[in-house]
GROMACS .gro file of N, CA and C in nm:
model
  483
    1MET      N    1  10.657   5.552   7.618
    1MET     CA    2  10.491   5.655   7.650
    1MET      C    3  10.438   5.660   7.490
    2GLY      N    4  10.316   5.641   7.527
    2GLY     CA    5  10.232   5.639   7.414
    2GLY      C    6  10.197   5.849   7.367
    3LYS      N    7  10.128   5.812   7.280
    3LYS     CA    8  10.103   5.917   7.148
    3LYS      C    9  10.018   6.021   7.294
    4ARG      N   10   9.941   5.944   7.322
    4ARG     CA   11   9.818   6.025   7.413
    4ARG      C   12   9.907   6.084   7.524
    5ASP      N   13   9.992   6.013   7.613
    5ASP     CA   14  10.081   6.039   7.692
    5ASP      C   15  10.125   6.194   7.664
    6HIS      N   16  10.152   6.258   7.575
    6HIS     CA   17  10.208   6.360   7.586
    6HIS      C   18  10.096   6.483   7.568
    7LEU      N   19  10.010   6.451   7.539
    7LEU     CA   20   9.915   6.552   7.522
    7LEU      C   21   9.918   6.663   7.607
    8ALA      N   22   9.917   6.611   7.737
    8ALA     CA   23   9.912   6.735   7.869
    8ALA      C   24  10.025   6.834   7.838
    9GLN      N   25  10.150   6.751   7.781
    9GLN     CA   26  10.276   6.815   7.781
    9GLN      C   27  10.312   6.917   7.657
   10ILE      N   28  10.200   6.867   7.510
   10ILE     CA   29  10.227   6.937   7.419
   10ILE      C   30  10.110   7.099   7.456
   11THR      N   31  10.007   7.088   7.503
   11THR     CA   32   9.896   7.195   7.583
   11THR      C   33   9.992   7.311   7.661
   12GLU      N   34  10.054   7.225   7.766
   12GLU     CA   35  10.118   7.308   7.915
   12GLU      C   36  10.260   7.404   7.780
   13MET      N   37  10.346   7.322   7.668
   13MET     CA   38  10.463   7.445   7.601
   13MET      C   39  10.376   7.494   7.516
   14LEU      N   40  10.281   7.476   7.471
   14LEU     CA   41  10.179   7.585   7.407
   14LEU      C   42  10.112   7.692   7.510
   15GLN      N   43  10.040   7.674   7.600
   15GLN     CA   44  10.035   7.745   7.683
   15GLN      C   45  10.149   7.849   7.765
   16GLN      N   46  10.259   7.780   7.813
   16GLN     CA   47  10.334   7.868   7.878
   16GLN      C   48  10.460   7.909   7.814
   17HIS      N   49  10.474   7.871   7.676
   17HIS     CA   50  10.574   7.997   7.615
   17HIS      C   51  10.518   8.086   7.560
   18ARG      N   52  10.591   8.156   7.519
   18ARG     CA   53  10.529   8.303   7.416
   18ARG      C   54  10.647   8.314   7.314
   19TRP      N   55  10.761   8.240   7.318
   19TRP     CA   56  10.846   8.270   7.215
   19TRP      C   57  10.880   8.185   7.151
   20ALA      N   58  10.907   8.169   7.002
   20ALA     CA   59  10.902   8.034   6.895
   20ALA      C   60  11.028   8.088   6.807
   21ALA      N   61  11.075   7.981   6.728
   21ALA     CA   62  11.135   8.038   6.624
   21ALA      C   63  11.030   8.017   6.506
   22LEU      N   64  11.016   8.088   6.401
   22LEU     CA   65  10.893   8.093   6.285
   22LEU      C   66  11.026   8.051   6.160
   23ALA      N   67  10.983   7.932   6.103
   23ALA     CA   68  11.040   7.924   5.975
   23ALA      C   69  10.937   7.957   5.830
   24THR      N   70  11.027   8.006   5.775
   24THR     CA   71  10.939   8.075   5.637
   24THR      C   72  11.048   8.027   5.491
   25VAL      N   73  10.981   8.044   5.390
   25VAL     CA   74  11.071   8.011   5.282
   25VAL      C   75  11.053   8.147   5.226
   26ASP      N   76  11.195   8.213   5.152
   26ASP     CA   77  11.197   8.334   5.117
   26ASP      C   78  11.172   8.336   4.944
   27ALA      N   79  11.157   8.425   4.868
   27ALA     CA   80  11.141   8.461   4.725
   27ALA      C   81  11.194   8.366   4.616
   28GLY      N   82  11.361   8.336   4.693
   28GLY     CA   83  11.444   8.260   4.608
   28GLY      C   84  11.399   8.132   4.640
   29GLY      N   85  11.325   8.084   4.754
   29GLY     CA   86  11.287   7.923   4.784
   29GLY      C   87  11.387   7.882   4.896
   30LEU      N   88  11.469   8.009   4.926
   30LEU     CA   89  11.557   7.977   5.074
   30LEU      C   90  11.482   7.965   5.169
   31PRO      N   91  11.534   7.864   5.284
   31PRO     CA   92  11.469   7.893   5.435
   31PRO      C   93  11.501   8.010   5.471
   32ALA      N   94  11.418   8.066   5.588
   32ALA     CA   95  11.453   8.150   5.680
   32ALA      C   96  11.386   8.148   5.821
   33ALA      N   97  11.452   8.213   5.912
   33ALA     CA   98  11.440   8.157   6.029
   33ALA      C   99  11.416   8.263   6.136
   34SER      N  100  11.339   8.293   6.223
   34SER     CA  101  11.335   8.437   6.316
   34SER      C  102  11.262   8.374   6.440
   35MET      N  103  11.277   8.486   6.545
   35MET     CA  104  11.238   8.416   6.698
   35MET      C  105  11.113   8.547   6.668
   36VAL      N  106  11.003   8.502   6.727
   36VAL     CA  107  10.878   8.579   6.731
   36VAL      C  108  10.783   8.539   6.859
   37ALA      N  109  10.712   8.650   6.883
   37ALA     CA  110  10.642   8.616   7.018
   37ALA      C  111  10.484   8.564   6.968
   38TYR      N  112  10.425   8.490   7.017
   38TYR     CA  113  10.286   8.424   6.979
   38TYR      C  114  10.192   8.437   7.095
   39ALA      N  115  10.068   8.405   7.079
   39ALA     CA  116   9.961   8.374   7.147
   39ALA      C  117   9.867   8.287   7.099
   40VAL      N  118   9.839   8.214   7.198
   40VAL     CA  119   9.743   8.056   7.173
   40VAL      C  120   9.586   8.085   7.192
   41ASP      N  121   9.508   8.076   7.117
   41ASP     CA  122   9.370   8.105   7.101
   41ASP      C  123   9.306   7.966   7.146
   42LEU      N  124   9.275   7.917   7.276
   42LEU     CA  125   9.249   7.792   7.287
   42LEU      C  126   9.113   7.758   7.193
   43PRO      N  127   9.035   7.844   7.223
   43PRO     CA  128   8.848   7.805   7.177
   43PRO      C  129   8.887   7.770   7.024
   44ARG      N  130   8.974   7.852   6.960
   44ARG     CA  131   9.009   7.858   6.801
   44ARG      C  132   9.073   7.749   6.788
   45GLY      N  133   9.159   7.719   6.869
   45GLY     CA  134   9.266   7.646   6.836
   45GLY      C  135   9.381   7.666   6.720
   46CYS      N  136   9.418   7.795   6.739
   46CYS     CA  137   9.499   7.833   6.671
   46CYS      C  138   9.614   7.949   6.733
   47LEU      N  139   9.715   8.041   6.667
   47LEU     CA  140   9.800   8.075   6.733
   47LEU      C  141   9.815   8.199   6.648
   48TYR      N  142   9.821   8.299   6.704
   48TYR     CA  143   9.841   8.471   6.654
   48TYR      C  144   9.993   8.495   6.641
   49LEU      N  145  10.047   8.583   6.572
   49LEU     CA  146  10.162   8.656   6.555
   49LEU      C  147  10.118   8.800   6.531
   50HIS      N  148  10.199   8.900   6.586
   50HIS     CA  149  10.170   9.020   6.545
   50HIS      C  150  10.299   9.091   6.495
   51LEU      N  151  10.336   9.097   6.378
   51LEU     CA  152  10.429   9.107   6.314
   51LEU      C  153  10.453   9.235   6.200
   52SER      N  154  10.541   9.293   6.213
   52SER     CA  155  10.571   9.440   6.138
   52SER      C  156  10.564   9.356   5.982
   53GLY      N  157  10.497   9.495   5.875
   53GLY     CA  158  10.514   9.431   5.760
   53GLY      C  159  10.623   9.435   5.675
   54LEU      N  160  10.705   9.528   5.743
   54LEU     CA  161  10.841   9.582   5.693
   54LEU      C  162  10.921   9.461   5.694
   55ALA      N  163  10.884   9.358   5.816
   55ALA     CA  164  10.992   9.245   5.839
   55ALA      C  165  10.984   9.128   5.716
   56ALA      N  166  11.113   9.083   5.683
   56ALA     CA  167  11.115   8.988   5.598
   56ALA      C  168  11.002   8.861   5.611
   57HIS      N  169  10.999   8.791   5.738
   57HIS     CA  170  10.925   8.702   5.758
   57HIS      C  171  10.775   8.721   5.719
   58SER      N  172  10.738   8.838   5.728
   58SER     CA  173  10.594   8.901   5.735
   58SER      C  174  10.557   8.889   5.610
   59LYS      N  175  10.640   8.960   5.490
   59LYS     CA  176  10.613   8.945   5.349
   59LYS      C  177  10.627   8.800   5.313
   60GLU      N  178  10.715   8.687   5.381
   60GLU     CA  179  10.738   8.590   5.330
   60GLU      C  180  10.579   8.516   5.361
   61ILE      N  181  10.493   8.539   5.482
   61ILE     CA  182  10.383   8.477   5.506
   61ILE      C  183  10.289   8.522   5.397
   62LEU      N  184  10.289   8.680   5.373
   62LEU     CA  185  10.184   8.693   5.261
   62LEU      C  186  10.215   8.659   5.137
   63ARG      N  187  10.315   8.626   5.077
   63ARG     CA  188  10.337   8.549   4.977
   63ARG      C  189  10.290   8.388   4.954
   64GLN      N  190  10.385   8.340   5.059
   64GLN     CA  191  10.348   8.175   5.065
   64GLN      C  192  10.241   8.153   5.223
   65GLU      N  193  10.195   8.115   5.234
   65GLU     CA  194  10.134   8.113   5.382
   65GLU      C  195  10.189   7.993   5.461
   66ALA      N  196  10.279   7.893   5.387
   66ALA     CA  197  10.286   7.792   5.473
   66ALA      C  198  10.427   7.810   5.547
   67VAL      N  199  10.415   7.787   5.703
   67VAL     CA  200  10.532   7.824   5.809
   67VAL      C  201  10.533   7.720   5.857
   68ALA      N  202  10.665   7.754   5.958
   68ALA     CA  203  10.678   7.614   6.059
   68ALA      C  204  10.669   7.731   6.199
   69LEU      N  205  10.661   7.651   6.312
   69LEU     CA  206  10.690   7.704   6.424
   69LEU      C  207  10.750   7.603   6.545
   70VAL      N  208  10.858   7.649   6.588
   70VAL     CA  209  10.919   7.564   6.674
   70VAL      C  210  10.938   7.589   6.824
   71LEU      N  211  10.874   7.496   6.927
   71LEU     CA  212  10.939   7.522   7.060
   71LEU      C  213  10.995   7.414   7.115
   72SER      N  214  11.075   7.489   7.264
   72SER     CA  215  11.149   7.384   7.292
   72SER      C  216  11.126   7.459   7.451
   73GLU      N  217  11.144   7.318   7.548
   73GLU     CA  218  11.160   7.301   7.674
   73GLU      C  219  11.334   7.412   7.687
   74CYS      N  220  11.302   7.475   7.772
   74CYS     CA  221  11.440   7.563   7.813
   74CYS      C  222  11.564   7.498   7.850
   75ASP      N  223  11.680   7.500   7.786
   75ASP     CA  224  11.778   7.475   7.817
   75ASP      C  225  11.851   7.519   7.924
   76THR      N  226  11.865   7.426   8.048
   76THR     CA  227  11.931   7.469   8.156
   76THR      C  228  12.072   7.462   8.178
   77GLY      N  229  12.144   7.415   8.063
   77GLY     CA  230  12.317   7.379   8.042
   77GLY      C  231  12.324   7.238   8.120
   78ARG      N  232  12.246   7.154   8.127
   78ARG     CA  233  12.278   7.031   8.206
   78ARG      C  234  12.218   6.928   8.159
   79GLY      N  235  12.312   6.846   8.166
   79GLY     CA  236  12.227   6.723   8.081
   79GLY      C  237  12.257   6.702   7.913
   80ASP      N  238  12.142   6.633   7.883
   80ASP     CA  239  12.157   6.576   7.700
   80ASP      C  240  12.078   6.705   7.659
   81PRO      N  241  12.086   6.793   7.591
   81PRO     CA  242  12.001   6.881   7.519
   81PRO      C  243  11.903   6.806   7.449
   82GLN      N  244  11.925   6.678   7.370
   82GLN     CA  245  11.846   6.597   7.287
   82GLN      C  246  11.756   6.539   7.336
   83GLN      N  247  11.726   6.551   7.471
   83GLN     CA  248  11.648   6.479   7.605
   83GLN      C  249  11.543   6.612   7.598
   84LEU      N  250  11.541   6.731   7.563
   84LEU     CA  251  11.422   6.833   7.577
   84LEU      C  252  11.297   6.801   7.492
   85ALA      N  253  11.219   6.814   7.536
   85ALA     CA  254  11.091   6.795   7.502
   85ALA      C  255  11.070   6.961   7.392
   86ARG      N  256  11.044   6.903   7.265
   86ARG     CA  257  10.991   7.011   7.156
   86ARG      C  258  10.872   6.966   7.061
   87LEU      N  259  10.829   7.085   7.018
   87LEU     CA  260  10.716   7.068   6.943
   87LEU      C  261  10.787   7.166   6.781
   88SER      N  262  10.706   7.084   6.700
   88SER     CA  263  10.728   7.161   6.568
   88SER      C  264  10.604   7.166   6.508
   89LEU      N  265  10.535   7.252   6.476
   89LEU     CA  266  10.404   7.329   6.408
   89LEU      C  267  10.428   7.323   6.267
   90ARG      N  268  10.331   7.266   6.164
   90ARG     CA  269  10.324   7.329   6.032
   90ARG      C  270  10.208   7.374   6.022
   91ALA      N  271  10.196   7.524   5.946
   91ALA     CA  272  10.063   7.573   5.985
   91ALA      C  273  10.057   7.667   5.849
   92ARG      N  274   9.942   7.741   5.818
   92ARG     CA  275   9.890   7.829   5.729
   92ARG      C  276   9.884   7.947   5.796
   93GLY      N  277   9.942   8.068   5.777
   93GLY     CA  278   9.939   8.179   5.816
   93GLY      C  279   9.870   8.257   5.719
   94ALA      N  280   9.770   8.372   5.759
   94ALA     CA  281   9.724   8.460   5.670
   94ALA      C  282   9.693   8.590   5.792
   95PRO      N  283   9.696   8.663   5.752
   95PRO     CA  284   9.659   8.787   5.803
   95PRO      C  285   9.521   8.875   5.836
   96ILE      N  286   9.460   8.879   5.989
   96ILE     CA  287   9.319   8.917   5.997
   96ILE      C  288   9.333   9.065   5.955
   97ALA      N  289   9.230   9.092   5.854
   97ALA     CA  290   9.166   9.228   5.845
   97ALA      C  291   9.145   9.302   5.940
   98ARG      N  292   9.183   9.436   5.998
   98ARG     CA  293   9.173   9.517   6.080
   98ARG      C  294   9.002   9.513   6.124
   99ASP      N  295   8.931   9.522   5.992
   99ASP     CA  296   8.780   9.523   5.990
   99ASP      C  297   8.712   9.415   5.997
  100ALA      N  298   8.795   9.303   6.003
  100ALA     CA  299   8.734   9.166   6.019
  100ALA      C  300   8.648   9.162   6.136
  101ALA      N  301   8.563   9.055   6.147
  101ALA     CA  302   8.460   9.037   6.228
  101ALA      C  303   8.545   9.003   6.395
  102ASP      N  304   8.640   8.922   6.350
  102ASP     CA  305   8.722   8.840   6.470
  102ASP      C  306   8.852   8.935   6.478
  103TYR      N  307   8.884   9.013   6.431
  103TYR     CA  308   9.016   9.105   6.472
  103TYR      C  309   8.986   9.120   6.593
  104GLU      N  310   8.916   9.202   6.653
  104GLU     CA  311   8.914   9.280   6.820
  104GLU      C  312   8.931   9.158   6.904
  105SER      N  313   8.874   9.015   6.875
  105SER     CA  314   8.897   8.924   6.959
  105SER      C  315   9.024   8.844   6.933
  106ALA      N  316   9.036   8.859   6.843
  106ALA     CA  317   9.202   8.781   6.842
  106ALA      C  318   9.317   8.894   6.906
  107LYS      N  319   9.268   9.059   6.872
  107LYS     CA  320   9.400   9.117   6.907
  107LYS      C  321   9.379   9.108   7.090
  108GLN      N  322   9.255   9.095   7.159
  108GLN     CA  323   9.231   9.080   7.273
  108GLN      C  324   9.302   8.938   7.325
  109CYS      N  325   9.270   8.847   7.248
  109CYS     CA  326   9.362   8.745   7.291
  109CYS      C  327   9.498   8.766   7.313
  110TYR      N  328   9.574   8.800   7.192
  110TYR     CA  329   9.705   8.800   7.190
  110TYR      C  330   9.768   8.910   7.311
  111LEU      N  331   9.690   9.048   7.328
  111LEU     CA  332   9.721   9.133   7.444
  111LEU      C  333   9.695   9.065   7.594
  112GLN      N  334   9.623   8.974   7.601
  112GLN     CA  335   9.583   8.916   7.750
  112GLN      C  336   9.748   8.841   7.765
  113GLN      N  337   9.781   8.752   7.666
  113GLN     CA  338   9.934   8.711   7.677
  113GLN      C  339  10.034   8.773   7.679
  114LEU      N  340  10.035   8.886   7.574
  114LEU     CA  341  10.137   8.949   7.567
  114LEU      C  342  10.096   9.097   7.590
  115PRO      N  343  10.080   9.127   7.705
  115PRO     CA  344  10.014   9.314   7.705
  115PRO      C  345  10.131   9.402   7.679
  116ASP      N  346  10.230   9.384   7.716
  116ASP     CA  347  10.326   9.497   7.631
  116ASP      C  348  10.324   9.515   7.525
  117ALA      N  349  10.275   9.450   7.403
  117ALA     CA  350  10.240   9.465   7.286
  117ALA      C  351  10.151   9.589   7.241
  118GLU      N  352  10.125   9.592   7.354
  118GLU     CA  353   9.972   9.691   7.317
  118GLU      C  354  10.000   9.807   7.217
  119GLN      N  355  10.136   9.873   7.258
  119GLN     CA  356  10.185   9.986   7.171
  119GLN      C  357  10.161   9.975   7.015
  120LEU      N  358  10.234   9.815   7.021
  120LEU     CA  359  10.238   9.802   6.822
  120LEU      C  360  10.156   9.775   6.745
  121PHE      N  361   9.985   9.772   6.820
  121PHE     CA  362   9.896   9.779   6.747
  121PHE      C  363   9.832   9.923   6.729
  122GLY      N  364   9.910  10.037   6.752
  122GLY     CA  365   9.890  10.152   6.697
  122GLY      C  366   9.973  10.203   6.580
  123PHE      N  367  10.070  10.113   6.528
  123PHE     CA  368  10.141  10.142   6.430
  123PHE      C  369  10.093  10.082   6.287
  124GLY      N  370  10.058  10.158   6.202
  124GLY     CA  371  10.003  10.071   6.080
  124GLY      C  372  10.070  10.007   5.997
  125ASP      N  373  10.208   9.951   6.042
  125ASP     CA  374  10.264   9.866   5.909
  125ASP      C  375  10.222   9.710   6.033
  126PHE      N  376  10.219   9.718   6.137
  126PHE     CA  377  10.191   9.604   6.212
  126PHE      C  378  10.053   9.501   6.155
  127MET      N  379  10.064   9.372   6.148
  127MET     CA  380   9.945   9.277   6.091
  127MET      C  381   9.971   9.210   6.202
  128LEU      N  382   9.823   9.113   6.239
  128LEU     CA  383   9.761   9.013   6.319
  128LEU      C  384   9.746   8.913   6.229
  129PHE      N  385   9.866   8.806   6.250
  129PHE     CA  386   9.850   8.687   6.163
  129PHE      C  387   9.769   8.575   6.254
  130CYS      N  388   9.680   8.473   6.184
  130CYS     CA  389   9.656   8.400   6.248
  130CYS      C  390   9.726   8.258   6.194
  131LEU      N  391   9.754   8.189   6.265
  131LEU     CA  392   9.865   8.065   6.197
  131LEU      C  393   9.735   7.930   6.220
  132VAL      N  394   9.691   7.868   6.129
  132VAL     CA  395   9.611   7.778   6.177
  132VAL      C  396   9.682   7.607   6.167
  133ILE      N  397   9.709   7.565   6.255
  133ILE     CA  398   9.785   7.441   6.247
  133ILE      C  399   9.732   7.334   6.199
  134GLU      N  400   9.813   7.263   6.072
  134GLU     CA  401   9.809   7.181   5.988
  134GLU      C  402   9.845   7.042   6.038
  135SER      N  403   9.969   7.033   6.110
  135SER     CA  404  10.017   6.934   6.165
  135SER      C  405  10.109   6.970   6.261
  136ALA      N  406  10.172   6.858   6.351
  136ALA     CA  407  10.254   6.908   6.472
  136ALA      C  408  10.335   6.744   6.483
  137ARG      N  409  10.445   6.786   6.533
  137ARG     CA  410  10.540   6.664   6.552
  137ARG      C  411  10.595   6.703   6.727
  138PHE      N  412  10.562   6.617   6.799
  138PHE     CA  413  10.629   6.630   6.931
  138PHE      C  414  10.742   6.521   6.985
  139VAL      N  415  10.852   6.561   7.020
  139VAL     CA  416  10.940   6.473   7.048
  139VAL      C  417  10.980   6.493   7.195
  140GLY      N  418  10.969   6.398   7.289
  140GLY     CA  419  11.000   6.437   7.417
  140GLY      C  420  11.081   6.381   7.460
  141GLY      N  421  11.193   6.378   7.412
  141GLY     CA  422  11.302   6.278   7.450
  141GLY      C  423  11.335   6.114   7.330
  142PHE      N  424  11.450   6.066   7.408
  142PHE     CA  425  11.512   5.958   7.284
  142PHE      C  426  11.382   5.883   7.274
  143GLY      N  427  11.346   5.852   7.168
  143GLY     CA  428  11.220   5.737   7.154
  143GLY      C  429  11.107   5.759   7.192
  144GLN      N  430  11.063   5.907   7.183
  144GLN     CA  431  10.952   5.957   7.235
  144GLN      C  432  10.880   6.049   7.110
  145ALA      N  433  10.886   6.034   7.020
  145ALA     CA  434  10.850   6.116   6.890
  145ALA      C  435  10.689   6.086   6.867
  146HIS      N  436  10.585   6.151   6.814
  146HIS     CA  437  10.519   6.133   6.763
  146HIS      C  438  10.438   6.246   6.679
  147SER      N  439  10.356   6.203   6.591
  147SER     CA  440  10.307   6.289   6.518
  147SER      C  441  10.097   6.313   6.542
  148TYR      N  442  10.111   6.469   6.494
  148TYR     CA  443   9.940   6.456   6.524
  148TYR      C  444   9.897   6.585   6.431
  149SER      N  445   9.763   6.568   6.406
  149SER     CA  446   9.752   6.644   6.277
  149SER      C  447   9.694   6.761   6.357
  150GLY      N  448   9.660   6.848   6.250
  150GLY     CA  449   9.598   6.951   6.291
  150GLY      C  450   9.474   6.965   6.378
  151GLU      N  451   9.395   6.876   6.341
  151GLU     CA  452   9.265   6.873   6.423
  151GLU      C  453   9.285   6.823   6.528
  152GLU      N  454   9.375   6.715   6.534
  152GLU     CA  455   9.391   6.684   6.703
  152GLU      C  456   9.446   6.789   6.771
  153ILE      N  457   9.519   6.873   6.713
  153ILE     CA  458   9.591   6.972   6.822
  153ILE      C  459   9.468   7.091   6.863
  154ARG      N  460   9.417   7.116   6.720
  154ARG     CA  461   9.314   7.202   6.759
  154ARG      C  462   9.217   7.147   6.876
  155GLN      N  463   9.128   6.996   6.878
  155GLN     CA  464   9.086   6.955   6.981
  155GLN      C  465   9.128   6.971   7.109
  156LEU      N  466   9.262   6.906   7.129
  156LEU     CA  467   9.355   6.962   7.232
  156LEU      C  468   9.346   7.072   7.318
  157LEU      N  469   9.336   7.183   7.225
  157LEU     CA  470   9.345   7.307   7.257
  157LEU      C  471   9.227   7.354   7.327
  158ALA      N  472   9.113   7.311   7.232
  158ALA     CA  473   8.959   7.360   7.262
  158ALA      C  474   8.929   7.286   7.411
  159ARG      N  475   8.969   7.180   7.432
  159ARG     CA  476   8.971   7.080   7.552
  159ARG      C  477   9.047   7.157   7.692
  160SER      N  478   9.143   7.238   7.677
  160SER     CA  479   9.252   7.263   7.756
  160SER      C  480   9.182   7.409   7.816
  161GLN      N  481   9.062   7.473   7.755
  161GLN     CA  482   9.005   7.593   7.813
  161GLN      C  483   8.971   7.594   7.948
   0.00000   0.00000   0.00000
């Protein structure tokens, strides 16, 4: 299968999942990973994270914008897990100021996909981060690996609205 054959699967993965592994780098240069909820903004072609400022990963994003987010098909416990489709995104993350013009629309986008998070928006230490995708790597199974630019992923998301 070629690079274009996986575009629908990439879009589906991004839209159907809400939980992913977030990778950051701490102040000492060591990698760190945590699980986070995310929402996809199709028109803007970005992802949103709503994170506590008390969390290490939030501090790491504020210090160094470069992050990675990894999604995978669910493992059913059958077959070879290396055949599961997975998507690795490299992105730049930055908080959206609460008084920014696009904050309310980003918040509504997040809550549309994760409505149970509404109460967290009342906590003063939580921040809404926008992740702008810089590149992506999709692996659809053995011999099915393709790289995409951030622009290709943004266009793909915009087309799928």
